[in-house]
Amino acid sequence: MSIDRPDRALQEILASVPTPRGTSGAHRWSTRAFLAVLTIVIGTSFNAPAQLGASSGSSPTAAVAKPVHPQTPATRRMIELLQRSRVETEAHAEQTIFLNDVMVERDRRKVKQATNEEERLDIQPRLALQLLNAGKSREALQEFESFRSRLAQLGWQLQGHNQEVLDISRAMCYLRMGEQENCIRNHNPDSCLLPISAAGVHQFQDGSRGAIEVLTEHLKSFPQDLRARWLLNVAEMTVGDYPTNVPPQWLIPPRVFQSDFEIKRFPDVAAELGLDVEGLAGGCIVEDFDGDGYLDVMFSDWGLNGQLRFFRNNRDGTFTDRTIEAGLQGIVGGLNMMQTDYNNDGFPDVLILRGGWLGSIGHHPKSLLKNHGDGTFEDVTEQAGLLSMHPSQTAAWFDFNGDGWLDLFIGNESTRGDPNPCELYRNNGDGTFTECAREAGVAVVGFIKGVTAGDYNNDGRPDLYLSDRNGPNLLLRNDGSATSGGSAKSKWQFTNVASQAGVTQPIQSFPCWFWDYDNDGWLDIFVAGYYIQDVGDIAADYLGLPNAGECARLYHNNHDGTFTDVTAAVGLHKVLLAMGSNFGDLDNDGWLDFYVGTGNPDLSTIIPNRMFRNAEGKFFQDVTTSGGFGHLQKGHGVAFADFDNDGDQDVFIKIGGAYTGDYYRSAVFLNPGFGNHWITLKLEGVRSNRAAMGARIRVIVDTDKGQRSVYKTVGTGGSFGASPLRQEIGLGQSRNIAALEIFWPATGKTQVLKNLDMDHFYRVREGDAKASPWDLKSFSVAVHPMTHHHHIGN
């Protein structure tokens, strides 16, 4: 048995797999094969570029009917290209660990074709894992038990780490059975929220109780296994026996989950809104796509047949799926996406990124979807000059040369033997782009997982920060035209100053963003770590024990081109294992908070998504459990957005894993309101790009303690998930707005507006003397706690 993976990290994993102890002769082969397969998927962290999950079989991302809406030839060509990409990828399924449905059938055939017991035992654990990851938990358990039985009949016994891996595998079969029977098929708003209680307790408990039995026996032999200890505590929560029935020596005490600050509960209202769609990992955009002032939702699914979905806001507390009517049927795949207005027509367009984590088989096309403003979209990737085939899941729109047209930087993923330099596309102002990364000095070769744009040194030129999963992070300073007095189309130059600035860590990182967390008018940097050995590192971090996990970093801008690592000082030196994430203002106090979607593909990495409240720029408070944000399923695209136009931000998260059976429902956490003031601004550039991306906002307010300033830069937020381009800004307990300042990126001019009222919506056009009131109505969202959500399939 062999596992062929195209990336360096996997080779390192395989090289690190120890030869099983206590084995010899005839049965050494079986335990070695068993360990090589299971250690990667269950017993070891996800430390290598993953492969795209297949979407065949019974997965909710399976292909749907042919579109009935007329599609342009360009859109149809992209659909055909995506179909060919799927066929080609599935043809190489043996090189991946995520095309589980495909590999189940192949491994089943191999078991039937086996000519002897040794060959059959070599394949069986691999088949069991593929079944588990494909969502066939009961069949997987049967295969594992059959494997154990056959070993016993032969008089063979697994020892040490091999036995640990088999125990965790069996426990995960039981836990997944419990999740599928309760959290998915009998879903309600409390499902999978840590600490699990009330309606989140499983109605059908056979799965969890089976896991408890396996894990309890396992811990008797391996009492120091923090991974098993964590899973045992979670399993006990699901049956309502936590903490009282957890043996004291294995209890993870409730105090470690307590919030640092009591914030109000944000109920999950995705079902009431009509947005509780099942799917795998993907990105999300919350944006007003049709210009009516009400936020719509679009999200992707990275399955090879994972249909892009578009939901229009009905302005009454519900959304309607308009995917087919929008001409999007057949546009599939994409782990991440973000909006922009690349052609300055006033309608937000969409970029979809594909092939991330796929290594050499991830050469899939990206998509640029042009928004016609009438509820329809057209794929214009090819005619725009953006059709390139590199694995990626991150990008940033920014006007790097100040010509008023948004350019595009794409962070690509390079693996051993497959270099994929990053790309920089200069907007030509006519609907097309020209690639110029090499001449600008940004053709970076790395495993780029996060990109964010921002003017960190306040020189009027937007810079780039890149998160490299396998090396030091990069801060690419925009040095402007290489030619004195050169035009926007002349050669531009960027310089990597990350080392001098002190922002290269963490080495193994994922999402990142620029933001002004302390309201001093200078952009700071947040970048999350992305490495654990297994979920035991998360348990150790909660318990304050040493661990191998990679912690996040928060870098404070020193106003001189350098940054100071303040992670520990602000309470964020934590192992977050963040994927999707974004920032916003939960309580409208004028300080930016953030939410991280956590996890990795490993099914045993059952950890909560985390919410952190910003305490006046001084430190951050974990409010995960208090606010009801601690979802245990895999967290991907995150957006902060005022769904109901009531002035406070709600939180959307696209939930779902990477394996074909690890699907889950999206969540929308409704803001209960905190009584603080706010203002919402829709900026329109004239000389600057029309979407106003990169414009810097300063709201000066009068308070009982004197004047204060709240800063915000126009953009979509973090690097995995996209918030609206309109800016929803909290003002706390201010008395009034003294002035509004907007720094426009193309002209370098600052527009000053006065006589604005708090708690209102405004449109602001670059250069106008006054802001225009925007009459938007709010609506109520029904909240029905402890009611079963309905299922929306794909």
Short mmCIF file of N, CA and C in Angstrom, two decimals, residues 31 165 187 299 327 526:
data_model
loop_
_atom_site.label_atom_id
_atom_site.label_comp_id
_atom_site.label_asym_id
_atom_site.label_seq_id
_atom_site.Cartn_x
_atom_site.Cartn_y
_atom_site.Cartn_z
N THR A 31 0.20 -3.70 10.33
CA THR A 31 0.19 -2.56 11.24
C THR A 31 0.87 -1.36 10.62
N VAL A 165 -4.34 4.78 17.56
CA VAL A 165 -4.97 5.25 16.33
C VAL A 165 -6.24 4.47 16.04
N HIS A 187 -31.51 18.80 13.40
CA HIS A 187 -30.78 20.02 13.74
C HIS A 187 -31.67 21.04 14.44
N PHE A 299 -22.61 32.17 -1.38
CA PHE A 299 -21.56 31.34 -0.81
C PHE A 299 -21.23 30.17 -1.72
N GLY A 327 -28.37 32.94 -13.35
CA GLY A 327 -27.51 32.38 -14.39
C GLY A 327 -26.27 31.71 -13.85
N PHE A 526 -3.25 41.33 12.03
CA PHE A 526 -3.55 40.08 12.73
C PHE A 526 -3.29 38.93 11.77
#
